[in-house]
């Protein structure tokens, strides 16, 4: 098992700050200044567009977004358009993938496994859809994926809808998938039985160890 | 895994072919295989000055975006525009039709410090 660090943020982190934090960690990871590091955090409401995102998949103009308290950011990750908000965990692994470990496809599969295994821990029957990245259950898609390699160090990653305000998803065609329903743990389990954000975070931290074969040490944001 | 003998390589999996006083540049067969089916390519502008190690292009597959770095300093004199419509050519022929851009290097001798085929092959996982 490779040692690694896992850091959960208790307060939502604005998207641009998360981008600069990841950039700093990626640079440090490339030069082996830090071990593999997983960030688990929430963003204030934001719609982000990947490099090849088609703006017609963003259904709201800037004014509507501003009224809804949602900002818009362009992102260097792969993938199309997506929405983040409190109540959704975002997992950003900063991993140096060894040449023998996995390529983009294996990494995508591993991120999907994190979403699927976490959902299944809470009794949600979840599955992949062929040819599409992400994780689904019968009620819709609950995890979205988009990542970047910088000299084979990963950044960006996966978002998991636990209990976000789902209104923001109505303003986008999520991941460019037309007619795709989006759901959350709360949408599947109901308000009463939906686990807390903290409970989900603990499970994600365990699942990450299994899926990526890492032995993670929990650290605080100030130790990053 | 193909690693042509007549090319130079970088640790970040770019290749360089010296053609007269120009360098044709692409990503290796190993790199394209790791990224899987490419769906999008962002190329440098012709006329752009680049320095070795600069992020100059982006290739994107499934949900992964990956930077491509300039292996050598110089001026971009040509970019493979056909890739915009058919990025899958990089998967099919990474050392040939799937080239990304051509640089007129400031110093051709910079190539000497790059990896040869044998050194690059040693970086790849055992087949």
PDB file of C-alpha atoms in Angstrom, chain A:
ATOM      1  CA  UNK A   1       0.000   0.000   0.000  1.00  0.00           C
ATOM      2  CA  UNK A   2       1.238   3.463  -0.886  1.00  0.00           C
ATOM      3  CA  UNK A   3       0.908   6.091   1.830  1.00  0.00           C
ATOM      4  CA  UNK A   4      -1.194   9.156   1.076  1.00  0.00           C
ATOM      5  CA  UNK A   5      -3.026  12.031   2.768  1.00  0.00           C
ATOM      6  CA  UNK A   6      -6.750  12.674   2.946  1.00  0.00           C
ATOM      7  CA  UNK A   7      -8.066  16.128   3.793  1.00  0.00           C
ATOM      8  CA  UNK A   8     -11.733  16.958   4.379  1.00  0.00           C
ATOM      9  CA  UNK A   9     -12.776  20.623   4.403  1.00  0.00           C
ATOM     10  CA  UNK A  10     -15.585  21.480   6.799  1.00  0.00           C
ATOM     11  CA  UNK A  11     -16.357  24.825   5.118  1.00  0.00           C
ATOM     12  CA  UNK A  12     -17.239  25.302   1.419  1.00  0.00           C
ATOM     13  CA  UNK A  13     -14.205  26.412  -0.596  1.00  0.00           C
ATOM     14  CA  UNK A  14     -14.770  28.881  -3.485  1.00  0.00           C
ATOM     15  CA  UNK A  15     -13.964  27.273  -6.835  1.00  0.00           C
ATOM     16  CA  UNK A  16     -11.047  29.581  -7.809  1.00  0.00           C
ATOM     17  CA  UNK A  17      -9.378  28.913  -4.444  1.00  0.00           C
ATOM     18  CA  UNK A  18      -9.734  25.172  -4.981  1.00  0.00           C
ATOM     19  CA  UNK A  19      -8.152  25.569  -8.411  1.00  0.00           C
ATOM     20  CA  UNK A  20      -5.107  27.421  -7.061  1.00  0.00           C
ATOM     21  CA  UNK A  21      -4.782  24.997  -4.156  1.00  0.00           C
ATOM     22  CA  UNK A  22      -4.805  22.066  -6.585  1.00  0.00           C
ATOM     23  CA  UNK A  23      -2.248  23.790  -8.799  1.00  0.00           C
ATOM     24  CA  UNK A  24       0.086  24.216  -5.839  1.00  0.00           C
ATOM     25  CA  UNK A  25      -0.361  20.589  -4.785  1.00  0.00           C
ATOM     26  CA  UNK A  26       0.065  19.260  -8.346  1.00  0.00           C
ATOM     27  CA  UNK A  27       3.350  21.178  -8.728  1.00  0.00           C
ATOM     28  CA  UNK A  28       4.539  19.816  -5.377  1.00  0.00           C
ATOM     29  CA  UNK A  29       3.441  16.285  -6.279  1.00  0.00           C
ATOM     30  CA  UNK A  30       5.291  16.359  -9.621  1.00  0.00           C
ATOM     31  CA  UNK A  31       8.560  17.065  -7.824  1.00  0.00           C
ATOM     32  CA  UNK A  32       7.765  14.565  -5.016  1.00  0.00           C
ATOM     33  CA  UNK A  33       7.563  17.413  -2.505  1.00  0.00           C
ATOM     34  CA  UNK A  34       4.345  15.846  -1.103  1.00  0.00           C
ATOM     35  CA  UNK A  35       2.762  12.369  -1.120  1.00  0.00           C
ATOM     36  CA  UNK A  36      -0.468  11.563  -2.961  1.00  0.00           C
ATOM     37  CA  UNK A  37      -3.212  13.770  -1.515  1.00  0.00           C
ATOM     38  CA  UNK A  38      -7.003  13.510  -1.626  1.00  0.00           C
ATOM     39  CA  UNK A  39      -9.107  16.636  -1.119  1.00  0.00           C
ATOM     40  CA  UNK A  40     -12.756  16.253  -0.144  1.00  0.00           C
ATOM     41  CA  UNK A  41     -14.666  19.505  -0.141  1.00  0.00           C
ATOM     42  CA  UNK A  42     -17.791  21.430  -1.064  1.00  0.00           C
ATOM     43  CA  UNK A  43     -18.061  24.502  -3.292  1.00  0.00           C
ATOM     44  CA  UNK A  44     -20.370  27.495  -2.937  1.00  0.00           C
ATOM     45  CA  UNK A  45     -22.894  27.321  -5.835  1.00  0.00           C
ATOM     46  CA  UNK A  46     -20.961  27.412  -9.111  1.00  0.00           C
ATOM     47  CA  UNK A  47     -21.383  26.240 -12.681  1.00  0.00           C
ATOM     48  CA  UNK A  48     -18.114  25.179 -14.287  1.00  0.00           C
ATOM     49  CA  UNK A  49     -17.322  24.601 -17.937  1.00  0.00           C
ATOM     50  CA  UNK A  50     -14.608  22.164 -19.021  1.00  0.00           C
ATOM     51  CA  UNK A  51     -12.244  22.893 -21.893  1.00  0.00           C
ATOM     52  CA  UNK A  52     -14.503  21.640 -24.628  1.00  0.00           C
ATOM     53  CA  UNK A  53     -17.762  22.583 -22.913  1.00  0.00           C
ATOM     54  CA  UNK A  54     -20.399  23.847 -25.298  1.00  0.00           C
ATOM     55  CA  UNK A  55     -21.934  27.013 -23.946  1.00  0.00           C
ATOM     56  CA  UNK A  56     -25.327  25.940 -25.318  1.00  0.00           C
ATOM     57  CA  UNK A  57     -25.349  23.375 -22.516  1.00  0.00           C
ATOM     58  CA  UNK A  58     -25.473  26.309 -20.115  1.00  0.00           C
ATOM     59  CA  UNK A  59     -29.145  27.223 -20.233  1.00  0.00           C
ATOM     60  CA  UNK A  60     -29.063  30.371 -18.098  1.00  0.00           C
ATOM     61  CA  UNK A  61     -27.620  33.809 -18.880  1.00  0.00           C
ATOM     62  CA  UNK A  62     -25.295  35.612 -16.480  1.00  0.00           C
ATOM     63  CA  UNK A  63     -28.169  37.642 -15.030  1.00  0.00           C
ATOM     64  CA  UNK A  64     -30.195  34.549 -14.143  1.00  0.00           C
ATOM     65  CA  UNK A  65     -27.129  32.974 -12.590  1.00  0.00           C
ATOM     66  CA  UNK A  66     -26.421  36.085 -10.526  1.00  0.00           C
ATOM     67  CA  UNK A  67     -30.035  36.136  -9.278  1.00  0.00           C
ATOM     68  CA  UNK A  68     -29.703  32.492  -8.284  1.00  0.00           C
ATOM     69  CA  UNK A  69     -26.469  33.218  -6.413  1.00  0.00           C
ATOM     70  CA  UNK A  70     -24.493  30.995  -8.769  1.00  0.00           C
ATOM     71  CA  UNK A  71     -21.139  31.987 -10.259  1.00  0.00           C
ATOM     72  CA  UNK A  72     -19.708  30.739 -13.557  1.00  0.00           C
ATOM     73  CA  UNK A  73     -16.124  29.492 -13.942  1.00  0.00           C
ATOM     74  CA  UNK A  74     -14.110  28.079 -16.811  1.00  0.00           C
ATOM     75  CA  UNK A  75     -12.071  25.041 -15.831  1.00  0.00           C
ATOM     76  CA  UNK A  76      -9.056  23.203 -17.231  1.00  0.00           C
ATOM     77  CA  UNK A  77     -10.552  19.810 -16.401  1.00  0.00           C
ATOM     78  CA  UNK A  78     -11.856  17.422 -19.013  1.00  0.00           C
ATOM     79  CA  UNK A  79     -15.567  17.066 -19.545  1.00  0.00           C
ATOM     80  CA  UNK A  80     -18.424  19.415 -20.225  1.00  0.00           C
ATOM     81  CA  UNK A  81     -20.527  21.623 -17.968  1.00  0.00           C
ATOM     82  CA  UNK A  82     -21.405  20.806 -14.369  1.00  0.00           C
ATOM     83  CA  UNK A  83     -22.824  22.312 -11.194  1.00  0.00           C
ATOM     84  CA  UNK A  84     -21.412  22.277  -7.679  1.00  0.00           C
ATOM     85  CA  UNK A  85     -23.057  23.444  -4.458  1.00  0.00           C
ATOM     86  CA  UNK A  86     -22.948  22.773  -0.718  1.00  0.00           C
ATOM     87  CA  UNK A  87     -24.445  19.352  -0.008  1.00  0.00           C
ATOM     88  CA  UNK A  88     -22.339  17.849  -2.779  1.00  0.00           C
ATOM     89  CA  UNK A  89     -18.956  16.325  -1.950  1.00  0.00           C
ATOM     90  CA  UNK A  90     -16.236  16.960  -4.495  1.00  0.00           C
ATOM     91  CA  UNK A  91     -13.268  14.595  -4.455  1.00  0.00           C
ATOM     92  CA  UNK A  92     -10.042  15.976  -5.934  1.00  0.00           C
ATOM     93  CA  UNK A  93      -7.297  13.324  -5.876  1.00  0.00           C
ATOM     94  CA  UNK A  94      -3.772  14.653  -6.519  1.00  0.00           C
ATOM     95  CA  UNK A  95      -2.133  11.354  -7.436  1.00  0.00           C
ATOM     96  CA  UNK A  96       1.032  10.529  -9.269  1.00  0.00           C
ATOM     97  CA  UNK A  97      -0.066   7.574 -11.347  1.00  0.00           C
ATOM     98  CA  UNK A  98       2.852   5.262 -11.939  1.00  0.00           C
ATOM     99  CA  UNK A  99       3.379   3.988 -15.476  1.00  0.00           C
ATOM    100  CA  UNK A 100       2.292   0.540 -14.316  1.00  0.00           C
ATOM    101  CA  UNK A 101      -0.747   1.663 -12.405  1.00  0.00           C
ATOM    102  CA  UNK A 102      -3.487   2.981 -14.673  1.00  0.00           C
ATOM    103  CA  UNK A 103      -4.211   5.261 -17.602  1.00  0.00           C
ATOM    104  CA  UNK A 104      -7.147   7.603 -18.123  1.00  0.00           C
ATOM    105  CA  UNK A 105      -9.572   4.757 -18.556  1.00  0.00           C
ATOM    106  CA  UNK A 106      -8.455   2.940 -15.426  1.00  0.00           C
ATOM    107  CA  UNK A 107      -8.520   6.178 -13.477  1.00  0.00           C
ATOM    108  CA  UNK A 108     -12.019   7.004 -14.693  1.00  0.00           C
ATOM    109  CA  UNK A 109     -13.117   3.518 -13.665  1.00  0.00           C
ATOM    110  CA  UNK A 110     -11.551   3.988 -10.217  1.00  0.00           C
ATOM    111  CA  UNK A 111     -13.365   7.307  -9.644  1.00  0.00           C
ATOM    112  CA  UNK A 112     -16.617   5.622 -10.662  1.00  0.00           C
ATOM    113  CA  UNK A 113     -15.877   2.842  -8.169  1.00  0.00           C
ATOM    114  CA  UNK A 114     -15.512   5.426  -5.386  1.00  0.00           C
ATOM    115  CA  UNK A 115     -18.985   6.782  -6.206  1.00  0.00           C
ATOM    116  CA  UNK A 116     -20.569   3.342  -6.647  1.00  0.00           C
ATOM    117  CA  UNK A 117     -19.081   1.813  -3.485  1.00  0.00           C
ATOM    118  CA  UNK A 118     -20.004   4.865  -1.398  1.00  0.00           C
ATOM    119  CA  UNK A 119     -23.603   4.766  -2.661  1.00  0.00           C
ATOM    120  CA  UNK A 120     -23.850   1.050  -2.072  1.00  0.00           C
ATOM    121  CA  UNK A 121     -22.635   1.511   1.510  1.00  0.00           C
ATOM    122  CA  UNK A 122     -25.802   3.557   2.102  1.00  0.00           C
ATOM    123  CA  UNK A 123     -28.031   0.972   0.444  1.00  0.00           C
ATOM    124  CA  UNK A 124     -28.317   2.654  -2.959  1.00  0.00           C
ATOM    125  CA  UNK A 125     -28.244   0.311  -5.940  1.00  0.00           C
ATOM    126  CA  UNK A 126     -25.824   2.060  -8.258  1.00  0.00           C
ATOM    127  CA  UNK A 127     -24.277   1.248 -11.604  1.00  0.00           C
ATOM    128  CA  UNK A 128     -22.261   2.480 -14.576  1.00  0.00           C
ATOM    129  CA  UNK A 129     -23.654   3.284 -17.987  1.00  0.00           C
ATOM    130  CA  UNK A 130     -21.648   2.050 -20.938  1.00  0.00           C
ATOM    131  CA  UNK A 131     -19.898   4.786 -22.836  1.00  0.00           C
ATOM    132  CA  UNK A 132     -20.749   7.447 -20.260  1.00  0.00           C
ATOM    133  CA  UNK A 133     -18.607   8.588 -17.342  1.00  0.00           C
ATOM    134  CA  UNK A 134     -20.263   8.865 -13.922  1.00  0.00           C
ATOM    135  CA  UNK A 135     -22.484   6.860 -11.597  1.00  0.00           C
ATOM    136  CA  UNK A 136     -26.201   6.204 -11.851  1.00  0.00           C
ATOM    137  CA  UNK A 137     -29.100   4.696  -9.952  1.00  0.00           C
ATOM    138  CA  UNK A 138     -32.661   4.215 -11.173  1.00  0.00           C
ATOM    139  CA  UNK A 139     -33.579   7.783 -10.168  1.00  0.00           C
ATOM    140  CA  UNK A 140     -30.791   9.327 -12.277  1.00  0.00           C
ATOM    141  CA  UNK A 141     -27.134  10.285 -12.274  1.00  0.00           C
ATOM    142  CA  UNK A 142     -25.660  11.164  -8.877  1.00  0.00           C
ATOM    143  CA  UNK A 143     -21.922  11.433  -9.585  1.00  0.00           C
ATOM    144  CA  UNK A 144     -20.108  13.364 -12.325  1.00  0.00           C
ATOM    145  CA  UNK A 145     -16.482  13.039 -13.375  1.00  0.00           C
ATOM    146  CA  UNK A 146     -13.962  15.326 -15.077  1.00  0.00           C
ATOM    147  CA  UNK A 147     -10.219  15.334 -14.495  1.00  0.00           C
ATOM    148  CA  UNK A 148      -6.870  16.474 -15.753  1.00  0.00           C
ATOM    149  CA  UNK A 149      -3.402  14.981 -16.048  1.00  0.00           C
ATOM    150  CA  UNK A 150      -0.398  17.243 -15.578  1.00  0.00           C
ATOM    151  CA  UNK A 151       2.721  15.197 -16.198  1.00  0.00           C
ATOM    152  CA  UNK A 152       0.590  12.200 -15.119  1.00  0.00           C
ATOM    153  CA  UNK A 153      -0.378  13.833 -11.845  1.00  0.00           C
ATOM    154  CA  UNK A 154      -4.166  13.992 -11.515  1.00  0.00           C
ATOM    155  CA  UNK A 155      -6.316  16.944 -10.535  1.00  0.00           C
ATOM    156  CA  UNK A 156     -10.034  17.770 -10.501  1.00  0.00           C
ATOM    157  CA  UNK A 157     -12.015  14.543 -10.170  1.00  0.00           C
ATOM    158  CA  UNK A 158     -15.491  13.538  -9.108  1.00  0.00           C
ATOM    159  CA  UNK A 159     -18.561  15.150  -7.577  1.00  0.00           C
ATOM    160  CA  UNK A 160     -21.091  13.216  -5.528  1.00  0.00           C
ATOM    161  CA  UNK A 161     -24.577  14.599  -4.894  1.00  0.00           C
ATOM    162  CA  UNK A 162     -25.520  13.917  -1.286  1.00  0.00           C
ATOM    163  CA  UNK A 163     -28.089  16.614  -0.593  1.00  0.00           C
ATOM    164  CA  UNK A 164     -27.377  19.748  -2.634  1.00  0.00           C
ATOM    165  CA  UNK A 165     -30.060  22.216  -3.682  1.00  0.00           C
ATOM    166  CA  UNK A 166     -30.823  20.602  -7.039  1.00  0.00           C
ATOM    167  CA  UNK A 167     -32.170  23.769  -8.716  1.00  0.00           C
ATOM    168  CA  UNK A 168     -28.790  24.566 -10.267  1.00  0.00           C
ATOM    169  CA  UNK A 169     -28.924  21.397 -12.339  1.00  0.00           C
ATOM    170  CA  UNK A 170     -31.950  22.806 -14.152  1.00  0.00           C
ATOM    171  CA  UNK A 171     -29.737  25.542 -15.577  1.00  0.00           C
ATOM    172  CA  UNK A 172     -27.393  23.150 -17.382  1.00  0.00           C
ATOM    173  CA  UNK A 173     -27.378  20.093 -19.590  1.00  0.00           C
ATOM    174  CA  UNK A 174     -25.152  18.211 -17.159  1.00  0.00           C
ATOM    175  CA  UNK A 175     -22.014  16.792 -18.799  1.00  0.00           C
ATOM    176  CA  UNK A 176     -23.666  17.479 -22.146  1.00  0.00           C
ATOM    177  CA  UNK A 177     -26.013  14.541 -21.635  1.00  0.00           C
ATOM    178  CA  UNK A 178     -29.321  15.693 -23.087  1.00  0.00           C
ATOM    179  CA  UNK A 179     -32.416  14.417 -21.279  1.00  0.00           C
ATOM    180  CA  UNK A 180     -30.410  12.910 -18.433  1.00  0.00           C
ATOM    181  CA  UNK A 181     -32.020  13.002 -14.996  1.00  0.00           C
ATOM    182  CA  UNK A 182     -29.847  14.045 -12.058  1.00  0.00           C
ATOM    183  CA  UNK A 183     -30.435  12.884  -8.502  1.00  0.00           C
ATOM    184  CA  UNK A 184     -28.812  12.823  -5.068  1.00  0.00           C
ATOM    185  CA  UNK A 185     -28.604  10.486  -2.078  1.00  0.00           C
ATOM    186  CA  UNK A 186     -31.418  12.525  -0.553  1.00  0.00           C
ATOM    187  CA  UNK A 187     -33.481  12.186  -3.727  1.00  0.00           C
ATOM    188  CA  UNK A 188     -33.168   8.412  -3.478  1.00  0.00           C
ATOM    189  CA  UNK A 189     -33.295   7.867   0.283  1.00  0.00           C
ATOM    190  CA  UNK A 190     -35.553  10.757   1.354  1.00  0.00           C
ATOM    191  CA  UNK A 191     -34.806  13.586   3.776  1.00  0.00           C
ATOM    192  CA  UNK A 192     -35.255  11.420   6.883  1.00  0.00           C
ATOM    193  CA  UNK A 193     -32.895   8.613   5.962  1.00  0.00           C
ATOM    194  CA  UNK A 194     -30.293  10.564   3.972  1.00  0.00           C
ATOM    195  CA  UNK A 195     -26.922  10.322   5.761  1.00  0.00           C
ATOM    196  CA  UNK A 196     -25.171  13.458   7.015  1.00  0.00           C
ATOM    197  CA  UNK A 197     -22.365  15.009   4.990  1.00  0.00           C
ATOM    198  CA  UNK A 198     -19.913  13.914   7.693  1.00  0.00           C
ATOM    199  CA  UNK A 199     -21.115  10.306   7.539  1.00  0.00           C
ATOM    200  CA  UNK A 200     -20.645  10.243   3.763  1.00  0.00           C
ATOM    201  CA  UNK A 201     -17.194  11.840   4.064  1.00  0.00           C
ATOM    202  CA  UNK A 202     -16.057   9.079   6.420  1.00  0.00           C
ATOM    203  CA  UNK A 203     -17.190   6.411   3.989  1.00  0.00           C
ATOM    204  CA  UNK A 204     -15.532   8.147   1.021  1.00  0.00           C
ATOM    205  CA  UNK A 205     -12.246   8.211   2.951  1.00  0.00           C
ATOM    206  CA  UNK A 206     -12.463   4.451   3.534  1.00  0.00           C
ATOM    207  CA  UNK A 207     -13.559   3.627  -0.006  1.00  0.00           C
ATOM    208  CA  UNK A 208     -10.689   5.664  -1.464  1.00  0.00           C
ATOM    209  CA  UNK A 209      -8.197   3.454   0.388  1.00  0.00           C
ATOM    210  CA  UNK A 210      -9.719   0.297  -1.072  1.00  0.00           C
ATOM    211  CA  UNK A 211     -10.126   1.554  -4.618  1.00  0.00           C
ATOM    212  CA  UNK A 212      -6.753   3.253  -4.999  1.00  0.00           C
ATOM    213  CA  UNK A 213      -4.827   0.829  -2.769  1.00  0.00           C
ATOM    214  CA  UNK A 214      -3.548   3.694  -0.651  1.00  0.00           C
ATOM    215  CA  UNK A 215      -3.133   3.931   3.104  1.00  0.00           C
ATOM    216  CA  UNK A 216      -4.306   7.448   3.878  1.00  0.00           C
ATOM    217  CA  UNK A 217      -3.528   9.576   6.867  1.00  0.00           C
ATOM    218  CA  UNK A 218      -6.208  12.160   7.750  1.00  0.00           C
ATOM    219  CA  UNK A 219      -4.900  15.715   7.769  1.00  0.00           C
ATOM    220  CA  UNK A 220      -6.361  19.205   8.272  1.00  0.00           C
ATOM    221  CA  UNK A 221      -6.559  21.879   5.537  1.00  0.00           C
ATOM    222  CA  UNK A 222      -3.907  23.980   7.328  1.00  0.00           C
ATOM    223  CA  UNK A 223      -1.453  21.079   7.010  1.00  0.00           C
ATOM    224  CA  UNK A 224      -1.706  20.978   3.214  1.00  0.00           C
TER     225      UNK A 224
END
